[in-house]
Short mmCIF file of C-alpha atoms in Angstrom, two decimals:
data_model
loop_
_atom_site.label_atom_id
_atom_site.label_comp_id
_atom_site.label_asym_id
_atom_site.label_seq_id
_atom_site.Cartn_x
_atom_site.Cartn_y
_atom_site.Cartn_z
CA MET U 1 -2.55 22.17 -38.48
CA LEU U 2 -0.96 22.99 -35.17
CA ALA U 3 -1.88 25.25 -32.29
CA ARG U 4 -0.19 25.86 -28.96
CA VAL U 5 -1.51 27.35 -25.70
CA HIS U 6 0.32 27.72 -22.38
CA SER U 7 -1.05 26.19 -19.23
CA ALA U 8 0.18 24.78 -15.91
CA ALA U 9 -0.47 21.77 -13.70
CA VAL U 10 -0.05 21.18 -9.98
CA VAL U 11 2.81 18.95 -8.81
CA GLY U 12 2.83 18.47 -5.02
CA ILE U 13 2.29 21.99 -3.69
CA ASP U 14 4.04 23.64 -6.62
CA ALA U 15 3.07 23.93 -10.25
CA LEU U 16 4.79 23.36 -13.55
CA VAL U 17 4.20 25.41 -16.69
CA LEU U 18 3.11 23.25 -19.63
CA ASP U 19 2.58 23.64 -23.34
CA VAL U 20 -0.71 22.29 -24.62
CA GLU U 21 -0.18 21.42 -28.28
CA VAL U 22 -3.06 20.40 -30.51
CA ASP U 23 -2.65 18.94 -33.96
CA VAL U 24 -5.50 18.18 -36.38
CA SER U 25 -4.80 16.01 -39.40
CA ALA U 26 -6.90 14.40 -42.05
CA GLY U 27 -8.11 10.96 -41.12
CA LEU U 28 -10.81 9.12 -39.24
CA PRO U 29 -12.30 11.27 -36.46
CA CYS U 30 -10.55 10.55 -33.20
CA PHE U 31 -9.34 12.46 -30.15
CA ASN U 32 -6.17 11.40 -28.34
CA ILE U 33 -4.38 13.02 -25.41
CA VAL U 34 -0.73 12.10 -24.95
CA GLY U 35 1.94 13.28 -22.49
CA LEU U 36 1.17 11.07 -19.45
CA PRO U 37 -2.37 12.30 -18.76
CA ASP U 38 -4.13 11.17 -15.59
CA THR U 39 -7.71 9.85 -15.90
CA SER U 40 -9.12 13.29 -15.07
CA VAL U 41 -6.97 14.85 -17.82
CA ARG U 42 -7.88 12.17 -20.37
CA GLU U 43 -11.58 12.76 -19.70
CA ALA U 44 -11.05 16.35 -20.86
CA ARG U 45 -11.84 15.22 -24.42
CA GLU U 46 -15.47 14.52 -23.47
CA ARG U 47 -15.85 17.79 -21.57
CA VAL U 48 -14.10 19.86 -24.23
CA ARG U 49 -16.13 18.41 -27.12
CA ALA U 50 -19.45 18.98 -25.28
CA ALA U 51 -18.44 22.46 -24.09
CA LEU U 52 -17.50 23.52 -27.65
CA ARG U 53 -20.72 22.18 -29.14
CA ASN U 54 -23.01 23.58 -26.41
CA GLY U 55 -21.19 26.90 -26.52
CA GLY U 56 -22.05 27.21 -30.22
CA PHE U 57 -18.47 26.68 -31.43
CA PRO U 58 -17.41 24.30 -34.19
CA THR U 59 -15.29 21.27 -33.40
CA PRO U 60 -12.46 20.41 -35.78
CA GLY U 61 -13.06 17.28 -37.84
CA GLY U 62 -10.37 14.67 -38.42
CA ALA U 63 -7.81 13.16 -36.11
CA VAL U 64 -7.14 15.41 -33.10
CA THR U 65 -3.97 14.83 -31.08
CA VAL U 66 -3.34 16.78 -27.88
CA ASN U 67 0.19 16.73 -26.48
CA LEU U 68 1.02 17.95 -22.99
CA ALA U 69 4.67 18.96 -22.88
CA PRO U 70 6.92 18.12 -21.10
CA ALA U 71 5.60 14.66 -21.93
CA GLY U 72 7.53 12.77 -19.26
CA LEU U 73 5.67 14.24 -16.28
CA ARG U 74 2.30 12.89 -15.10
CA LYS U 75 -0.45 15.53 -15.42
CA VAL U 76 -3.24 15.56 -12.86
CA GLY U 77 -6.52 17.47 -12.63
CA ALA U 78 -9.07 19.08 -14.85
CA SER U 79 -7.34 22.46 -15.16
CA LEU U 80 -6.17 21.69 -18.72
CA ASP U 81 -9.73 21.67 -20.21
CA LEU U 82 -9.73 25.37 -21.03
CA PRO U 83 -6.34 25.49 -22.82
CA VAL U 84 -7.26 22.38 -24.86
CA ALA U 85 -10.54 23.99 -25.95
CA LEU U 86 -8.78 27.25 -26.87
CA ALA U 87 -6.13 25.45 -28.91
CA MET U 88 -8.87 23.63 -30.83
CA LEU U 89 -10.64 26.93 -31.52
CA GLN U 90 -7.38 28.41 -32.79
CA ILE U 91 -7.23 25.60 -35.35
CA CYS U 92 -10.78 26.39 -36.45
CA GLY U 93 -9.66 29.98 -36.86
CA LEU U 94 -12.11 31.30 -34.29
CA ALA U 95 -9.65 32.35 -31.67
CA SER U 96 -6.61 34.18 -32.91
CA PRO U 97 -3.25 32.79 -31.77
CA THR U 98 -2.81 33.88 -28.17
CA PRO U 99 0.02 36.19 -27.21
CA ALA U 100 2.92 34.20 -25.88
CA ARG U 101 2.81 35.71 -22.39
CA ARG U 102 -0.66 34.47 -21.49
CA LEU U 103 -1.44 31.32 -19.51
CA PHE U 104 -4.81 29.56 -19.16
CA VAL U 105 -6.21 27.23 -16.51
CA GLY U 106 -9.79 26.09 -15.95
CA GLU U 107 -12.11 23.12 -15.90
CA LEU U 108 -14.98 23.16 -18.39
CA GLY U 109 -18.57 22.19 -17.72
CA LEU U 110 -20.54 20.53 -20.53
CA ASN U 111 -22.46 23.80 -21.03
CA GLY U 112 -19.26 25.82 -21.50
CA GLU U 113 -18.98 27.32 -18.04
CA VAL U 114 -15.52 27.55 -16.49
CA ARG U 115 -15.35 25.74 -13.17
CA PRO U 116 -12.85 26.24 -10.31
CA VAL U 117 -9.59 24.29 -10.19
CA ARG U 118 -7.42 23.15 -7.31
CA GLY U 119 -4.18 24.93 -6.58
CA ALA U 120 -4.93 28.21 -8.41
CA LEU U 121 -2.49 30.05 -6.13
CA CYS U 122 0.33 27.60 -7.00
CA LEU U 123 -0.50 27.92 -10.71
CA ALA U 124 -0.38 31.72 -10.56
CA LEU U 125 2.96 31.63 -8.70
CA ALA U 126 4.43 29.29 -11.34
CA ALA U 127 3.13 31.53 -14.13
CA ARG U 128 4.78 34.59 -12.60
CA GLU U 129 8.05 32.73 -12.11
CA ALA U 130 7.98 31.69 -15.76
CA GLY U 131 7.56 35.34 -16.77
CA PHE U 132 3.94 35.38 -17.94
CA ASP U 133 2.08 38.69 -17.93
CA GLU U 134 -1.40 37.32 -17.55
CA ILE U 135 -3.10 34.22 -16.15
CA ILE U 136 -6.69 33.40 -17.06
CA VAL U 137 -8.38 31.63 -14.14
CA PRO U 138 -11.94 30.54 -13.27
CA SER U 139 -13.71 33.46 -11.57
CA VAL U 140 -14.16 31.45 -8.33
CA ASN U 141 -10.36 31.13 -8.03
CA ALA U 142 -9.60 34.79 -8.82
CA ALA U 143 -9.34 36.04 -5.22
CA GLU U 144 -6.84 33.31 -4.38
CA ALA U 145 -4.70 33.73 -7.52
CA ALA U 146 -4.71 37.53 -7.17
CA ALA U 147 -2.63 37.18 -3.99
CA VAL U 148 0.32 36.81 -6.38
CA GLU U 149 1.70 40.22 -7.24
CA GLY U 150 3.29 41.02 -10.58
CA ILE U 151 0.90 39.12 -12.83
CA GLY U 152 -2.53 40.09 -14.16
CA VAL U 153 -5.24 37.69 -12.99
CA ILE U 154 -8.19 37.61 -15.43
CA PRO U 155 -11.28 35.92 -14.01
CA VAL U 156 -13.49 34.16 -16.59
CA ALA U 157 -16.88 32.52 -16.09
CA THR U 158 -17.52 30.93 -19.51
CA LEU U 159 -15.66 29.65 -22.54
CA ALA U 160 -17.44 32.29 -24.66
CA SER U 161 -16.15 35.17 -22.51
CA THR U 162 -12.64 33.70 -22.63
CA VAL U 163 -12.76 33.58 -26.43
CA ALA U 164 -14.05 37.17 -26.56
CA HIS U 165 -11.18 38.26 -24.32
CA VAL U 166 -8.58 36.43 -26.40
CA LYS U 167 -9.92 37.92 -29.65
CA GLY U 168 -9.93 41.35 -28.04
CA GLU U 169 -13.66 41.81 -28.70
CA ARG U 170 -14.48 42.27 -25.02
CA THR U 171 -11.37 42.63 -22.90
CA LEU U 172 -11.79 41.57 -19.30
CA ALA U 173 -10.21 43.60 -16.51
CA PRO U 174 -7.72 42.01 -14.12
CA PHE U 175 -9.10 41.04 -10.72
CA VAL U 176 -8.46 43.62 -8.04
CA THR U 177 -8.29 42.38 -4.46
CA PRO U 178 -10.79 44.34 -2.36
CA PRO U 179 -9.23 46.17 0.60
CA ALA U 180 -8.96 43.89 3.60
CA GLY U 181 -11.65 44.47 6.21
CA PRO U 182 -11.21 43.81 9.92
CA ALA U 183 -10.01 40.31 10.72
CA PRO U 184 -13.01 38.00 10.91
CA SER U 185 -13.92 36.79 14.37
CA GLN U 186 -13.13 33.14 15.00
CA GLY U 187 -16.39 32.74 16.91
CA VAL U 188 -14.73 31.44 20.06
CA ASP U 189 -12.82 33.12 22.86
CA PHE U 190 -10.86 32.08 25.92
CA SER U 191 -13.24 34.08 28.07
CA ASP U 192 -15.89 31.41 27.34
CA ILE U 193 -14.00 28.92 29.51
CA ARG U 194 -14.39 28.90 33.29
CA GLY U 195 -11.50 27.83 35.51
CA GLN U 196 -8.84 25.46 34.07
CA THR U 197 -6.03 27.78 35.10
CA VAL U 198 -3.29 25.21 34.49
CA ALA U 199 -4.46 24.24 31.00
CA ARG U 200 -4.88 27.91 30.05
CA ARG U 201 -1.41 28.68 31.28
CA ALA U 202 0.04 25.72 29.33
CA LEU U 203 -1.63 26.88 26.10
CA GLU U 204 -0.37 30.41 26.63
CA ILE U 205 3.19 29.10 26.98
CA ALA U 206 2.73 26.88 23.93
CA ALA U 207 1.49 29.76 21.74
CA PRO U 208 4.63 31.92 21.36
CA ARG U 209 6.97 28.96 21.11
CA GLY U 210 5.62 27.90 17.76
CA ALA U 211 6.02 24.48 16.33
CA ILE U 212 6.78 21.25 18.10
CA THR U 213 5.52 22.76 21.26
CA CYS U 214 2.90 20.39 22.23
CA SER U 215 0.63 19.98 25.14
CA SER U 216 -1.55 17.16 26.06
CA TRP U 217 -4.15 16.91 28.71
CA ALA U 218 -6.75 14.68 30.14
CA LEU U 219 -10.41 15.29 30.83
CA PRO U 220 -11.22 14.81 33.63
CA GLY U 221 -7.86 14.65 35.31
CA PRO U 222 -6.84 13.69 38.78
CA ALA U 223 -7.65 16.23 41.40
CA ARG U 224 -5.59 14.88 44.25
CA ARG U 225 -2.37 13.43 43.02
CA CYS U 226 -0.75 11.71 40.11
CA SER U 227 -2.17 8.41 39.18
CA ARG U 228 -1.00 5.96 36.61
CA GLY U 229 -3.20 6.84 33.68
CA ALA U 230 -3.08 10.50 34.40
CA SER U 231 0.67 10.50 34.77
CA ARG U 232 0.82 9.99 31.05
CA GLN U 233 -0.35 13.54 30.74
CA SER U 234 0.47 15.40 33.83
CA CYS U 235 1.55 15.85 37.34
CA PRO U 236 -0.16 18.87 38.82
CA GLY U 237 0.16 17.72 42.38
CA MET Z 1 -13.04 23.35 24.09
CA LEU Z 2 -9.73 24.88 25.14
CA ALA Z 3 -7.71 23.68 22.17
CA ARG Z 4 -10.26 25.17 19.76
CA ARG Z 5 -9.43 28.55 21.27
CA LEU Z 6 -5.68 28.28 20.84
CA PRO Z 7 -5.66 29.88 17.34
CA THR Z 8 -7.41 32.93 18.82
CA VAL Z 9 -4.26 33.80 20.77
CA LEU Z 10 -1.73 33.00 18.05
CA PRO Z 11 -0.28 35.97 16.16
CA GLY Z 12 -1.73 36.37 12.64
CA LEU Z 13 0.19 34.88 9.73
CA THR Z 14 2.73 36.99 7.89
CA ARG Z 15 2.23 37.37 4.15
CA VAL Z 16 4.83 34.71 3.30
CA GLU Z 17 3.32 32.28 5.82
CA SER Z 18 -0.13 33.10 4.54
CA ILE Z 19 0.82 32.20 0.95
CA ASP Z 20 2.45 28.93 2.09
CA VAL Z 21 -0.64 27.92 4.07
CA THR Z 22 -3.04 28.93 1.29
CA LYS Z 23 -1.04 26.91 -1.27
CA ILE Z 24 -1.46 23.73 0.77
CA HIS Z 25 -5.17 24.30 1.35
CA SER Z 26 -5.66 25.23 -2.30
CA VAL Z 27 -4.03 22.04 -3.58
CA ALA Z 28 -6.10 19.99 -1.13
CA GLY Z 29 -9.29 21.76 -2.26
CA ALA Z 30 -9.84 22.86 1.34
CA LEU Z 31 -10.04 26.64 0.86
CA PRO Z 32 -13.06 28.41 2.36
CA ALA Z 33 -15.72 29.48 -0.14
CA SER Z 34 -14.80 33.15 0.31
CA GLY Z 35 -11.46 32.44 -1.39
CA GLY Z 36 -8.50 34.74 -0.82
CA LEU Z 37 -5.56 34.14 1.46
CA ILE Z 38 -5.80 32.34 4.78
CA GLU Z 39 -4.67 34.93 7.30
CA ILE Z 40 -5.41 33.27 10.62
CA PRO Z 41 -3.55 30.16 11.81
CA PRO Z 42 -5.46 27.06 10.71
CA PHE Z 43 -6.97 24.66 13.25
CA ARG Z 44 -7.35 21.00 12.26
CA ALA Z 45 -9.04 18.38 14.40
CA PRO Z 46 -9.26 15.10 12.46
CA HIS Z 47 -11.43 12.26 13.81
CA HIS Z 48 -9.50 9.41 15.44
CA GLY Z 49 -10.57 7.01 12.69
CA ILE Z 50 -8.12 8.73 10.31
CA SER Z 51 -5.61 6.65 8.31
CA ALA Z 52 -1.85 7.30 8.16
CA PRO Z 53 -2.02 8.76 4.59
CA GLY Z 54 -4.91 10.97 5.75
CA LEU Z 55 -2.82 12.33 8.59
CA VAL Z 56 0.61 12.78 7.01
CA GLY Z 57 -0.39 12.88 3.35
CA GLY Z 58 -0.10 10.32 0.60
CA GLY Z 59 -2.09 8.55 -2.03
CA VAL Z 60 -1.18 7.41 -5.54
CA ARG Z 61 -0.99 11.08 -6.51
CA PRO Z 62 0.51 12.46 -3.30
CA GLY Z 63 -1.61 15.09 -1.62
CA PRO Z 64 -1.18 16.94 1.68
CA GLY Z 65 -2.45 15.33 4.88
CA GLU Z 66 -3.85 16.88 8.05
CA VAL Z 67 -0.37 17.67 9.41
CA SER Z 68 0.32 19.83 6.35
CA LEU Z 69 -3.14 21.42 6.45
CA ALA Z 70 -2.24 22.42 10.02
CA HIS Z 71 0.98 24.11 8.78
CA ARG Z 72 1.61 27.30 10.82
CA GLY Z 73 -1.42 26.44 12.92
CA VAL Z 74 -2.72 23.89 15.38
CA LEU Z 75 -3.26 20.15 14.95
CA PHE Z 76 -5.59 18.87 17.65
CA LEU Z 77 -5.82 15.13 18.23
CA ASP Z 78 -8.72 14.46 20.56
CA GLU Z 79 -8.95 11.05 22.29
CA LEU Z 80 -5.31 10.33 21.50
CA PRO Z 81 -5.29 6.62 22.54
CA GLU Z 82 -8.20 5.92 20.17
CA PHE Z 83 -6.02 6.69 17.13
CA ARG Z 84 -4.42 3.64 15.55
CA ARG Z 85 -0.92 3.16 16.86
CA ASP Z 86 0.72 3.14 13.42
CA VAL Z 87 -1.09 6.40 12.58
CA LEU Z 88 0.30 8.09 15.70
CA GLU Z 89 3.80 6.81 15.03
CA ALA Z 90 3.60 8.29 11.52
CA ILE Z 91 3.61 11.85 12.89
CA ARG Z 92 6.89 11.46 14.77
CA GLN Z 93 9.15 12.22 11.83
CA PRO Z 94 7.05 15.14 10.54
CA LEU Z 95 7.08 16.60 14.08
CA GLU Z 96 10.85 16.48 14.12
CA GLU Z 97 11.54 17.61 10.55
CA LYS Z 98 8.60 20.00 10.04
CA ARG Z 99 8.00 18.58 6.58
CA VAL Z 100 6.77 15.34 5.02
CA ASN Z 101 8.68 13.71 2.20
CA LEU Z 102 6.43 11.48 0.13
CA VAL Z 103 8.19 9.23 -2.34
CA ARG Z 104 6.18 7.43 -4.99
CA VAL Z 105 7.09 5.64 -8.20
CA GLY Z 106 6.19 8.75 -10.20
CA GLY Z 107 8.42 11.04 -8.14
CA ALA Z 108 8.83 12.59 -4.72
CA CYS Z 109 7.20 15.62 -3.20
CA THR Z 110 7.65 17.51 0.01
CA PHE Z 111 4.88 19.11 2.02
CA PRO Z 112 5.74 21.48 4.87
CA CYS Z 113 4.12 20.76 8.25
CA ASP Z 114 5.26 23.23 10.90
CA PHE Z 115 2.42 22.85 13.37
CA LEU Z 116 1.65 23.01 17.04
CA LEU Z 117 0.40 19.66 18.28
CA VAL Z 118 -2.25 19.57 20.96
CA ALA Z 119 -3.65 16.26 22.10
CA ALA Z 120 -6.19 15.22 24.69
CA MET Z 121 -6.91 11.93 26.37
CA ASN Z 122 -8.82 10.45 29.26
CA PRO Z 123 -6.79 9.15 32.20
CA CYS Z 124 -8.26 5.65 31.68
CA PRO Z 125 -10.94 3.96 29.51
CA CYS Z 126 -13.77 4.78 31.95
CA GLY Z 127 -12.48 8.32 32.44
CA PHE Z 128 -12.66 8.51 36.24
CA LEU Z 129 -9.13 7.57 37.26
CA GLY Z 130 -7.94 10.09 39.84
CA ASP Z 131 -11.31 11.82 40.10
CA PRO Z 132 -11.97 12.46 43.80
CA ARG Z 133 -15.72 12.12 43.39
CA ARG Z 134 -16.06 9.08 41.13
CA VAL Z 135 -14.67 5.56 41.23
CA CYS Z 136 -12.57 4.22 38.35
CA THR Z 137 -13.83 0.79 37.27
CA CYS Z 138 -10.89 -0.10 35.00
CA ASP Z 139 -8.44 -2.79 36.01
CA TYR Z 140 -4.69 -2.56 35.63
CA ARG Z 141 -4.57 -4.31 32.26
CA GLU Z 142 -7.25 -2.12 30.74
CA ARG Z 143 -5.42 1.02 31.83
CA LEU Z 144 -2.12 -0.33 30.58
CA ARG Z 145 -3.59 -1.25 27.19
CA TYR Z 146 -5.12 2.22 26.93
CA THR Z 147 -2.00 4.20 27.74
CA ARG Z 148 0.37 1.90 25.89
CA LYS Z 149 -1.20 3.00 22.61
CA ILE Z 150 0.99 6.10 22.89
CA SER Z 151 4.64 5.25 22.57
CA GLY Z 152 7.40 6.71 24.72
CA PRO Z 153 9.14 8.43 21.78
CA LEU Z 154 5.90 10.18 20.81
CA LEU Z 155 5.32 11.30 24.41
CA ASP Z 156 8.89 12.54 24.47
CA HIS Z 157 8.09 14.89 21.59
CA ILE Z 158 5.32 16.45 23.66
CA ASP Z 159 6.91 19.21 25.72
CA MET Z 160 4.09 20.03 28.07
CA HIS Z 161 1.75 17.66 29.83
CA VAL Z 162 -1.02 19.02 32.00
CA SER Z 163 -4.00 17.58 33.75
CA VAL Z 164 -7.42 19.11 33.43
CA PRO Z 165 -9.56 18.33 36.47
CA PRO Z 166 -13.32 18.89 36.42
CA VAL Z 167 -14.32 22.51 37.05
CA SER Z 168 -15.76 23.10 40.50
CA TRP Z 169 -19.21 24.58 41.05
CA ALA Z 170 -17.62 27.62 42.70
CA GLU Z 171 -15.68 28.34 39.48
CA ILE Z 172 -18.73 27.86 37.28
CA GLN Z 173 -20.67 30.30 39.46
CA LYS Z 174 -17.87 32.85 39.60
CA ASP Z 175 -18.99 36.35 38.57
CA SER Z 176 -15.68 37.80 37.48
CA PRO Z 177 -15.09 37.41 33.73
CA GLU Z 178 -12.24 35.20 32.54
CA GLU Z 179 -9.36 36.69 30.58
CA SER Z 180 -10.19 37.27 26.92
CA SER Z 181 -8.24 35.90 23.95
CA GLU Z 182 -7.28 39.44 22.92
CA THR Z 183 -5.45 40.09 26.21
CA ILE Z 184 -3.59 36.77 26.01
CA LYS Z 185 -2.77 37.40 22.35
CA GLN Z 186 -0.99 40.65 23.24
CA ARG Z 187 1.18 38.84 25.79
CA VAL Z 188 1.92 36.08 23.28
CA ALA Z 189 2.84 38.61 20.58
CA GLU Z 190 5.15 40.43 23.01
CA ALA Z 191 6.83 37.14 23.97
CA ARG Z 192 7.37 36.29 20.32
CA ARG Z 193 8.83 39.76 19.69
CA ARG Z 194 11.32 39.14 22.50
CA ALA Z 195 12.30 35.78 21.01
CA VAL Z 196 12.80 37.30 17.55
CA SER Z 197 14.81 40.25 18.91
CA ARG Z 198 17.43 37.84 20.26
CA PHE Z 199 18.16 36.53 16.77
CA PRO Z 200 17.93 39.49 14.38
CA SER Z 201 19.46 37.40 11.61
CA ARG Z 202 16.73 34.76 11.78
CA PRO Z 203 13.30 36.16 10.88
CA ALA Z 204 10.27 34.51 12.50
CA PHE Z 205 12.51 32.85 15.07
CA ARG Z 206 10.74 30.90 17.76
CA ASN Z 207 12.05 29.46 21.01
CA ALA Z 208 11.22 25.95 19.84
CA GLU Z 209 14.12 26.34 17.41
CA LEU Z 210 16.69 27.07 20.12
CA ALA Z 211 19.68 24.75 19.75
CA PRO Z 212 21.50 23.46 22.84
CA ASN Z 213 24.56 25.63 22.12
CA ASP Z 214 22.33 28.73 21.89
CA PHE Z 215 21.70 28.37 25.60
CA GLU Z 216 25.38 28.51 26.39
CA ARG Z 217 25.92 31.45 24.05
CA PHE Z 218 22.94 33.60 24.89
CA PHE Z 219 21.72 32.80 28.37
CA CYS Z 220 24.13 32.83 31.27
CA LEU Z 221 22.27 30.49 33.56
CA ASP Z 222 22.49 31.50 37.22
CA PRO Z 223 23.66 29.08 39.94
CA PRO Z 224 20.09 28.64 41.30
CA VAL Z 225 18.90 27.68 37.80
CA LEU Z 226 21.74 25.20 37.47
CA ARG Z 227 20.81 23.74 40.86
CA VAL Z 228 17.24 23.17 39.67
CA ALA Z 229 18.56 21.60 36.47
CA ALA Z 230 20.89 19.33 38.44
CA ALA Z 231 18.09 18.26 40.75
CA ALA Z 232 15.87 17.49 37.76
CA VAL Z 233 18.52 15.38 36.09
CA GLU Z 234 19.45 13.50 39.25
CA ARG Z 235 16.18 13.06 41.06
CA LEU Z 236 13.74 12.97 38.17
CA SER Z 237 16.07 11.10 35.79
CA LEU Z 238 15.55 13.73 33.12
CA SER Z 239 17.62 13.03 30.02
CA SER Z 240 19.77 15.86 28.65
CA ARG Z 241 17.40 16.07 25.67
CA ALA Z 242 14.43 16.42 28.01
CA LEU Z 243 16.31 19.07 29.98
CA HIS Z 244 16.98 21.07 26.83
CA ARG Z 245 13.32 20.86 25.93
CA ALA Z 246 12.45 22.11 29.42
CA LEU Z 247 14.97 24.96 29.03
CA ARG Z 248 13.26 26.06 25.81
CA VAL Z 249 9.90 26.08 27.60
CA ALA Z 250 11.51 28.00 30.47
CA ARG Z 251 12.80 30.61 27.98
CA THR Z 252 9.25 31.14 26.76
CA ILE Z 253 7.93 31.37 30.31
CA ALA Z 254 10.57 34.04 30.98
CA ASP Z 255 9.58 35.87 27.76
CA LEU Z 256 5.94 35.85 28.85
CA ALA Z 257 7.02 37.25 32.22
CA GLU Z 258 9.03 39.92 30.33
CA SER Z 259 12.19 38.72 32.03
CA GLU Z 260 15.61 38.94 30.39
CA ARG Z 261 16.97 36.01 32.36
CA VAL Z 262 15.63 32.55 32.91
CA THR Z 263 15.18 32.18 36.65
CA ALA Z 264 14.93 29.06 38.79
CA ALA Z 265 11.16 29.52 39.08
CA HIS Z 266 10.81 29.62 35.28
CA LEU Z 267 12.76 26.40 34.87
CA ALA Z 268 10.89 24.73 37.72
CA GLU Z 269 7.58 25.55 36.09
CA ALA Z 270 8.84 24.20 32.75
CA ILE Z 271 9.99 20.96 34.38
CA SER Z 272 6.63 20.59 36.09
CA TYR Z 273 5.13 20.10 32.60
CA ARG Z 274 7.37 17.10 31.83
CA PRO Z 275 5.85 13.64 32.16
CA ARG Z 276 8.07 12.14 34.80
CA LEU Z 277 6.66 8.88 35.98
CA SER Z 278 7.01 5.60 34.19
CA ALA Z 279 3.86 3.46 34.08
CA GLU Z 280 5.31 1.23 36.78
CA GLU Z 281 6.14 4.12 39.13
CA ALA Z 282 2.79 5.70 38.52
CA ASN Z 283 0.99 2.48 39.27
CA ARG Z 284 2.80 2.22 42.58
CA LEU Z 285 1.95 5.82 43.20
CA ASP Z 286 -1.66 5.11 42.41
CA SER Z 287 -1.75 2.26 44.90
CA GLY Z 288 -0.18 4.46 47.53
CA THR Z 289 3.17 2.69 47.84
CA LEU Z 290 5.20 5.51 46.31
CA ALA Z 291 5.08 8.99 47.69
CA PRO Z 292 4.20 11.77 45.25
CA ILE Z 293 7.36 13.39 43.98
CA ARG Z 294 5.94 16.88 44.25
CA SER Z 295 3.41 18.05 46.71
CA SER Z 296 2.74 21.60 45.56
CA PRO Z 297 -0.20 21.85 43.15
CA SER Z 298 0.75 25.42 42.31
CA ILE Z 299 1.63 25.99 38.70
CA ARG Z 300 4.07 28.70 39.66
CA SER Z 301 6.04 26.23 41.63
CA SER Z 302 9.03 27.26 43.68
CA PRO Z 303 12.40 25.61 43.08
CA LYS Z 304 12.06 23.84 46.40
CA ALA Z 305 9.07 21.91 45.13
CA VAL Z 306 11.06 20.15 42.45
#
């Protein structure tokens, strides 16, 4: 029996959309992940098995093979736990086959909770580029992923609520970014600093120029004239 | 202290910049707990014990380093000579290219790193060199070893060099409030608007991106400005690259002064931020055998002073 769920993995600062394929065949019970999984991806089998059992879901018996396609690219991170678990539940007949335009990412805890992943923004961007309508993300990552317009971001907290959403029993609403408040204060201000006219002036000149504008200074510097060490930074007089 | 306040005067990030910055922080797992987009320029101040992969990125599975986490913001390197020399040399290429290319067996990835570098150092290991009230106890070799940690090419990338003398008691006691970040930010934003308005075809243009031929095309430099430039090249042995860097700084100084043209005073101020003395010259200067090149301590120096 075969099931397929869409997911994505981070590569550098971008993400690549993947197919998570799960096959269960008769044979001695085993659980293999293929498709160049990293250690954190390979360990998904322990997390997924415990999360299914503790969440009150059945685990398929027999030989389970998980394939992460495209198989030639190294997969990193725990964000593939949730799609692997959902594909296994599809095989057990508990979760109906997911609509094609839905993508899942999330790390699973042993108790079935969905934990945050790294790079949720990159994953959501990749999902939109690939034409998906909906991305299911851990609730902690929802605010970040929702910065991507043109794709529904569904925050989930547990495997059970994800399954309910997929089956259509309890549909979750897409995350809505709350209206931006006033910019948060950075807690510091130039008015806190007494004197240092030259250094202030240098920073003010550096600010609008943007990158590669650099300033360097010494503390304390020479007050009278340039000296050897200080000349490395400055010549005020 | 001062560097920490630099992001408070930088214009906020545009939406595109904000997404780029958030992507890097998200991949590195460095997003604040509140989530959402990063909308203010980031400020990164790594400890000087940092390794080269920590600073520019790396690892078996390449991840962004501090230079990329400082993308569109400020990278502050405190106690610059305490960083390992190979670590400091590693930022030269990213500074020039504004991105880091990491190549590993499994593939290559590119992380952007368009940051503003601010660094601080003591004048010598004991910290009192040039202080009128304290005596420096370092000998020549100690000072040389300390300053030699920073290579000439790295110093050349640093456009502005200033000295920060101790604050006097009179200044500490002063009643009048200092200028707030908000006021400075408005001037900075106006200066950036002026820079962008010169190149309508290039969004988010900044003066640091000015190419040498842009000067000839867009800024007719007056004879007095050319005289200052000639004096700088001849008497201060400024290379043409250093002069172009000074001209870019001068353009920003003119933008801050809301001036259409770069004047001689603007260029003179920009040149005053160049490091000009070699270690040998400075040592002679320190021992009193070489006269100071400039005598005016004013930051708004007149052309005559150069």
